[in-house]
């Protein structure tokens, strides 16, 4: 099969590319390298089944030949990145999704949108199910990412309903693992880099806010199962075109994560507390009932094991 992956040189996208290549597929990656890195896919450069196109996906996407699926991952995804790149984030969620859907429509390909748990905003229900519409501040600083993804979901469903495009939507909860950037500002990479350097770990607020951490290989497995699921599948009256949560439902406070990173790295770092950022969600925990029923999927790598792999990566990076 032949796959187009936008944002395929990024953290999660490159892991998906590795799986697709290992299975013998052809893969074409579009990435403008704003947050992606060529080093993440360099092992595939020059391979006859691999093509890399450095391009902003808000521009027209053109690929020769047949395409089996378009997987749209292109977007800044960490708070530091999307707060530094607010206009680009909004454009890739709107114009970029439009261009990627146009390619899928042209090629009669399956389309998969990488959305996010941020569409739930600072949730008023816990855990978060796919039928929850969210509690999002549409004009706050984080809105550039939240609303970009909410629009991306809306236009994806519109292309399905209006044009019959075979679409999928995943809502990704906090994911971590190898190839995270040191400077990306995500909590796992922040803590590991600080601990390895013997610097204080920066915890926002009192660290009571919760997150649920999914290791990247578990996420990729869920993505592929959804992408390859029969388009006629229905669970609880919702067909496969409706969003599916992918994440680890085991919940930790940020303070607990900090202590675990210190323990696993053997660091002498202290913890310091800083003010909470505006609109920072108080809790994050996916209800993965739909993914379990539809895909027979659930994460298998616990936090200790996943952090160990990620710490080893940062020691060598």
Tab-separated table of C-alpha atoms in Angstrom:
chain	number	residue	atom	x	y	z
A	1	UNK	CA	0.000	0.000	0.000
A	2	UNK	CA	1.046	3.599	-0.468
A	3	UNK	CA	0.669	6.115	2.358
A	4	UNK	CA	1.026	9.892	2.445
A	5	UNK	CA	1.959	11.173	5.917
A	6	UNK	CA	1.912	14.916	6.541
A	7	UNK	CA	4.164	15.902	9.419
A	8	UNK	CA	5.948	12.597	8.949
A	9	UNK	CA	9.294	13.943	10.177
A	10	UNK	CA	7.806	14.855	13.546
A	11	UNK	CA	7.835	12.936	16.812
A	12	UNK	CA	4.773	10.709	16.371
A	13	UNK	CA	4.639	10.904	12.580
A	14	UNK	CA	8.140	9.476	12.176
A	15	UNK	CA	7.328	6.485	14.396
A	16	UNK	CA	4.297	5.798	12.202
A	17	UNK	CA	6.513	6.065	9.108
A	18	UNK	CA	8.890	3.496	10.607
A	19	UNK	CA	6.037	1.014	11.092
A	20	UNK	CA	4.704	1.547	7.591
A	21	UNK	CA	8.141	1.111	6.033
A	22	UNK	CA	8.891	-1.983	8.137
A	23	UNK	CA	5.690	-3.563	6.782
A	24	UNK	CA	6.875	-3.065	3.197
A	25	UNK	CA	4.613	-0.162	2.267
A	26	UNK	CA	5.455	2.863	0.146
A	27	UNK	CA	5.514	6.110	2.114
A	28	UNK	CA	5.513	9.728	0.986
A	29	UNK	CA	6.192	12.312	3.712
A	30	UNK	CA	5.310	16.000	3.546
A	31	UNK	CA	6.958	18.168	6.221
A	32	UNK	CA	8.142	21.782	6.273
A	33	UNK	CA	10.477	20.976	9.214
A	34	UNK	CA	9.167	23.778	11.418
A	35	UNK	CA	8.977	21.321	14.305
A	36	UNK	CA	9.928	18.093	12.497
A	37	UNK	CA	13.509	16.920	11.925
A	38	UNK	CA	15.036	15.162	8.925
A	39	UNK	CA	17.063	13.008	11.321
A	40	UNK	CA	13.822	11.298	12.378
A	41	UNK	CA	13.396	9.761	8.898
A	42	UNK	CA	16.968	9.807	7.603
A	43	UNK	CA	17.228	6.003	7.741
A	44	UNK	CA	14.671	5.880	4.931
A	45	UNK	CA	16.174	8.557	2.675
A	46	UNK	CA	17.155	7.045	-0.656
A	47	UNK	CA	14.982	3.971	-0.169
A	48	UNK	CA	12.968	3.203	-3.333
A	49	UNK	CA	9.738	2.952	-1.305
A	50	UNK	CA	10.270	6.276	0.486
A	51	UNK	CA	9.788	9.849	-0.682
A	52	UNK	CA	10.390	13.014	1.332
A	53	UNK	CA	8.942	16.332	0.197
A	54	UNK	CA	9.858	19.451	2.172
A	55	UNK	CA	6.719	21.538	1.835
A	56	UNK	CA	4.189	23.487	3.848
A	57	UNK	CA	0.972	21.464	3.672
A	58	UNK	CA	-1.144	24.607	3.567
A	59	UNK	CA	-0.087	24.708	-0.094
A	60	UNK	CA	-1.512	22.418	-2.789
A	61	UNK	CA	-0.425	18.789	-2.287
A	62	UNK	CA	0.464	16.804	-5.385
A	63	UNK	CA	1.516	13.166	-5.536
A	64	UNK	CA	1.846	11.035	-8.653
A	65	UNK	CA	0.190	7.634	-8.798
A	66	UNK	CA	-2.197	5.858	-6.474
A	67	UNK	CA	-2.505	6.567	-2.748
A	68	UNK	CA	-4.097	4.155	-0.274
A	69	UNK	CA	-4.327	6.527	2.691
A	70	UNK	CA	-3.534	10.108	3.710
A	71	UNK	CA	-2.561	10.502	7.368
A	72	UNK	CA	-2.594	14.127	8.515
A	73	UNK	CA	-0.209	14.751	11.416
A	74	UNK	CA	1.193	18.125	10.351
A	75	UNK	CA	0.867	20.666	13.176
A	76	UNK	CA	2.850	22.108	16.046
A	77	UNK	CA	1.691	20.034	19.006
A	78	UNK	CA	3.445	21.283	22.133
A	79	UNK	CA	2.431	24.445	24.005
A	80	UNK	CA	5.772	26.152	23.392
A	81	UNK	CA	5.518	25.500	19.660
A	82	UNK	CA	1.929	26.521	19.079
A	83	UNK	CA	2.217	29.582	21.326
A	84	UNK	CA	5.288	30.666	19.342
A	85	UNK	CA	3.608	29.790	16.026
A	86	UNK	CA	-0.036	30.778	16.542
A	87	UNK	CA	-0.868	31.743	12.950
A	88	UNK	CA	0.928	28.741	11.453
A	89	UNK	CA	-0.914	26.455	13.883
A	90	UNK	CA	-4.295	27.842	12.862
A	91	UNK	CA	-3.395	27.637	9.177
A	92	UNK	CA	-2.207	24.033	9.263
A	93	UNK	CA	-5.348	22.999	11.158
A	94	UNK	CA	-7.599	24.720	8.628
A	95	UNK	CA	-5.886	25.171	5.259
A	96	UNK	CA	-3.563	22.211	5.782
A	97	UNK	CA	-6.419	19.871	6.650
A	98	UNK	CA	-8.346	21.166	3.628
A	99	UNK	CA	-5.402	20.411	1.319
A	100	UNK	CA	-4.845	16.948	2.832
A	101	UNK	CA	-8.542	16.106	2.497
A	102	UNK	CA	-8.445	17.317	-1.100
A	103	UNK	CA	-5.634	14.873	-1.840
A	104	UNK	CA	-7.545	12.017	-0.209
A	105	UNK	CA	-10.642	12.886	-2.230
A	106	UNK	CA	-8.662	13.094	-5.471
A	107	UNK	CA	-6.991	9.721	-4.873
A	108	UNK	CA	-10.082	8.015	-3.388
A	109	UNK	CA	-7.920	7.277	-0.344
A	110	UNK	CA	-8.744	6.748	3.317
A	111	UNK	CA	-8.100	9.908	5.342
A	112	UNK	CA	-7.014	9.884	8.989
A	113	UNK	CA	-6.861	13.073	11.049
A	114	UNK	CA	-4.591	13.251	14.067
A	115	UNK	CA	-6.688	15.348	16.431
A	116	UNK	CA	-6.096	15.854	20.139
A	117	UNK	CA	-7.573	15.632	23.608
A	118	UNK	CA	-7.207	19.426	23.653
A	119	UNK	CA	-10.560	19.600	21.830
A	120	UNK	CA	-12.051	18.859	25.273
A	121	UNK	CA	-10.407	21.998	26.707
A	122	UNK	CA	-10.417	22.147	30.512
A	123	UNK	CA	-12.959	19.331	30.858
A	124	UNK	CA	-15.958	19.412	33.150
A	125	UNK	CA	-16.448	15.633	32.927
A	126	UNK	CA	-13.959	12.952	33.886
A	127	UNK	CA	-12.801	10.773	32.221
A	128	UNK	CA	-13.377	12.270	28.786
A	129	UNK	CA	-15.595	10.360	26.330
A	130	UNK	CA	-15.841	11.060	22.627
A	131	UNK	CA	-19.396	12.386	22.930
A	132	UNK	CA	-18.255	15.193	25.266
A	133	UNK	CA	-18.267	18.511	23.385
A	134	UNK	CA	-15.635	20.143	25.544
A	135	UNK	CA	-15.001	23.290	27.579
A	136	UNK	CA	-12.719	25.402	25.391
A	137	UNK	CA	-11.842	29.083	25.678
A	138	UNK	CA	-12.070	30.153	21.999
A	139	UNK	CA	-9.960	33.304	22.464
A	140	UNK	CA	-7.380	32.243	25.042
A	141	UNK	CA	-3.711	31.709	24.160
A	142	UNK	CA	-4.170	27.925	23.838
A	143	UNK	CA	-7.133	28.390	21.501
A	144	UNK	CA	-4.881	28.529	18.439
A	145	UNK	CA	-4.272	24.786	18.853
A	146	UNK	CA	-7.599	23.754	20.389
A	147	UNK	CA	-9.735	25.538	17.800
A	148	UNK	CA	-7.485	24.534	14.902
A	149	UNK	CA	-8.075	20.893	15.760
A	150	UNK	CA	-11.800	21.406	16.376
A	151	UNK	CA	-12.075	22.989	12.917
A	152	UNK	CA	-10.010	20.149	11.461
A	153	UNK	CA	-12.482	17.630	12.888
A	154	UNK	CA	-15.424	19.619	11.512
A	155	UNK	CA	-14.059	19.833	7.960
A	156	UNK	CA	-13.077	16.155	8.063
A	157	UNK	CA	-16.660	15.170	8.890
A	158	UNK	CA	-17.928	17.597	6.224
A	159	UNK	CA	-15.777	15.905	3.561
A	160	UNK	CA	-17.111	12.551	4.684
A	161	UNK	CA	-20.754	13.637	4.594
A	162	UNK	CA	-20.583	15.802	1.471
A	163	UNK	CA	-18.003	14.007	-0.662
A	164	UNK	CA	-18.072	10.473	0.751
A	165	UNK	CA	-14.403	10.485	1.769
A	166	UNK	CA	-13.629	7.487	3.988
A	167	UNK	CA	-12.408	9.353	7.063
A	168	UNK	CA	-11.053	8.527	10.521
A	169	UNK	CA	-10.420	10.855	13.480
A	170	UNK	CA	-8.194	10.042	16.445
A	171	UNK	CA	-8.015	12.174	19.569
A	172	UNK	CA	-4.530	11.734	20.965
A	173	UNK	CA	-3.966	12.046	24.710
A	174	UNK	CA	-0.534	12.868	26.146
A	175	UNK	CA	2.000	10.782	24.257
A	176	UNK	CA	5.713	10.511	24.975
A	177	UNK	CA	8.733	8.496	23.871
A	178	UNK	CA	11.909	8.592	21.836
A	179	UNK	CA	12.402	11.476	19.361
A	180	UNK	CA	10.728	14.052	21.541
A	181	UNK	CA	12.661	17.303	21.205
A	182	UNK	CA	14.596	18.556	24.207
A	183	UNK	CA	13.141	22.028	23.798
A	184	UNK	CA	9.563	21.105	22.916
A	185	UNK	CA	8.195	22.149	26.298
A	186	UNK	CA	6.178	18.993	26.955
A	187	UNK	CA	6.152	17.874	30.539
A	188	UNK	CA	7.867	14.487	30.067
A	189	UNK	CA	10.754	15.835	28.005
A	190	UNK	CA	11.069	18.886	30.286
A	191	UNK	CA	11.371	16.763	33.394
A	192	UNK	CA	13.814	14.278	31.881
A	193	UNK	CA	16.118	16.952	30.450
A	194	UNK	CA	16.077	18.880	33.729
A	195	UNK	CA	16.691	15.768	35.827
A	196	UNK	CA	19.592	14.551	33.692
A	197	UNK	CA	21.205	17.981	33.938
A	198	UNK	CA	20.690	18.135	37.704
A	199	UNK	CA	18.479	21.204	37.347
A	200	UNK	CA	15.278	21.814	39.318
A	201	UNK	CA	12.146	20.248	37.822
A	202	UNK	CA	9.606	22.972	37.056
A	203	UNK	CA	6.117	22.021	38.192
A	204	UNK	CA	3.315	24.434	37.384
A	205	UNK	CA	0.908	25.127	40.201
A	206	UNK	CA	1.037	22.571	43.003
A	207	UNK	CA	1.325	19.689	40.544
A	208	UNK	CA	-2.111	18.340	41.361
A	209	UNK	CA	-3.283	18.529	37.754
A	210	UNK	CA	-3.431	15.092	36.151
A	211	UNK	CA	-2.357	13.631	32.846
A	212	UNK	CA	-2.490	10.140	31.318
A	213	UNK	CA	0.691	9.200	29.498
A	214	UNK	CA	0.724	6.870	26.473
A	215	UNK	CA	3.974	5.511	25.047
A	216	UNK	CA	4.384	6.272	21.356
A	217	UNK	CA	4.495	2.670	20.090
A	218	UNK	CA	1.137	1.946	21.754
A	219	UNK	CA	-0.330	5.003	20.042
A	220	UNK	CA	0.997	3.957	16.629
A	221	UNK	CA	-0.579	0.521	17.037
A	222	UNK	CA	-3.956	2.125	17.750
A	223	UNK	CA	-3.610	4.434	14.755
A	224	UNK	CA	-2.923	1.576	12.373
A	225	UNK	CA	-5.794	-0.513	13.736
A	226	UNK	CA	-8.217	2.353	13.167
A	227	UNK	CA	-6.810	3.172	9.754
A	228	UNK	CA	-7.286	-0.414	8.606
A	229	UNK	CA	-10.634	-1.072	10.234
A	230	UNK	CA	-13.544	-1.869	7.959
A	231	UNK	CA	-15.337	1.335	6.997
A	232	UNK	CA	-18.718	-0.173	7.885
A	233	UNK	CA	-17.854	-0.841	11.544
A	234	UNK	CA	-20.319	0.577	14.093
A	235	UNK	CA	-20.008	0.781	17.894
A	236	UNK	CA	-22.793	2.128	20.136
A	237	UNK	CA	-24.584	3.589	17.156
A	238	UNK	CA	-21.523	5.559	16.002
A	239	UNK	CA	-19.727	4.441	12.858
A	240	UNK	CA	-15.982	4.407	12.372
A	241	UNK	CA	-15.927	7.942	10.989
A	242	UNK	CA	-16.629	9.429	14.417
A	243	UNK	CA	-13.699	10.322	16.713
A	244	UNK	CA	-11.848	7.684	18.713
A	245	UNK	CA	-9.824	8.444	21.862
A	246	UNK	CA	-6.324	6.950	21.907
A	247	UNK	CA	-4.376	7.230	25.132
A	248	UNK	CA	-3.471	5.500	28.354
A	249	UNK	CA	-6.268	5.712	30.952
A	250	UNK	CA	-3.861	5.325	33.881
A	251	UNK	CA	-3.820	8.749	35.507
A	252	UNK	CA	-0.954	10.487	37.323
A	253	UNK	CA	-0.552	13.890	38.909
A	254	UNK	CA	2.234	16.046	37.522
A	255	UNK	CA	3.898	15.919	40.947
A	256	UNK	CA	3.892	12.105	40.809
A	257	UNK	CA	5.435	12.210	37.329
A	258	UNK	CA	8.188	14.512	38.554
A	259	UNK	CA	9.057	12.203	41.446
A	260	UNK	CA	9.118	9.149	39.149
A	261	UNK	CA	11.479	10.878	36.713
A	262	UNK	CA	13.795	11.857	39.568
A	263	UNK	CA	13.758	8.277	40.852
A	264	UNK	CA	14.398	6.651	37.470
A	265	UNK	CA	17.203	9.040	36.519
A	266	UNK	CA	18.822	8.887	39.941
A	267	UNK	CA	18.864	12.667	39.888
A	268	UNK	CA	19.424	14.938	42.887
A	269	UNK	CA	17.186	17.596	41.312
A	270	UNK	CA	14.722	19.480	43.452
A	271	UNK	CA	11.191	20.472	42.435
A	272	UNK	CA	10.212	24.115	42.110
A	273	UNK	CA	6.686	25.408	41.606
A	274	UNK	CA	5.736	28.069	39.058
A	275	UNK	CA	2.363	29.725	38.347
A	276	UNK	CA	-0.122	27.732	36.280
A	277	UNK	CA	-0.379	28.834	32.622
A	278	UNK	CA	-3.715	30.284	31.486
A	279	UNK	CA	-6.354	27.654	30.626
A	280	UNK	CA	-4.084	24.784	31.656
A	281	UNK	CA	-6.395	21.733	31.945
A	282	UNK	CA	-6.869	20.420	35.482
A	283	UNK	CA	-7.279	16.819	34.375
A	284	UNK	CA	-6.774	14.547	31.394
A	285	UNK	CA	-7.933	10.951	31.275
A	286	UNK	CA	-9.301	9.206	28.202
A	287	UNK	CA	-12.281	6.903	28.229
A	288	UNK	CA	-11.023	4.300	25.738
A	289	UNK	CA	-14.123	2.091	25.769
A	290	UNK	CA	-14.741	2.866	22.094
A	291	UNK	CA	-11.175	1.988	21.058
A	292	UNK	CA	-11.304	-1.240	23.052
A	293	UNK	CA	-14.575	-2.327	21.437
A	294	UNK	CA	-13.871	-1.091	17.926
A	295	UNK	CA	-10.175	-1.923	17.635
A	296	UNK	CA	-9.517	-4.433	20.426
A	297	UNK	CA	-6.834	-1.969	21.484
A	298	UNK	CA	-5.442	-0.799	24.763
A	299	UNK	CA	-1.955	0.409	25.713
A	300	UNK	CA	0.495	-2.165	26.979
A	301	UNK	CA	3.516	-0.137	28.094
A	302	UNK	CA	3.369	1.240	31.623
A	303	UNK	CA	4.839	4.567	32.711
A	304	UNK	CA	7.956	3.097	34.352
A	305	UNK	CA	8.902	1.110	31.245
A	306	UNK	CA	8.113	3.945	28.857
A	307	UNK	CA	10.002	6.514	30.894
A	308	UNK	CA	12.988	4.173	31.016
A	309	UNK	CA	13.103	3.976	27.208
A	310	UNK	CA	12.691	7.735	26.908
A	311	UNK	CA	15.370	8.505	29.512
A	312	UNK	CA	17.830	6.225	27.677
A	313	UNK	CA	17.076	8.133	24.469
A	314	UNK	CA	17.754	11.510	26.050
A	315	UNK	CA	20.986	10.257	27.577
A	316	UNK	CA	22.227	9.569	24.040
A	317	UNK	CA	20.569	12.446	22.183
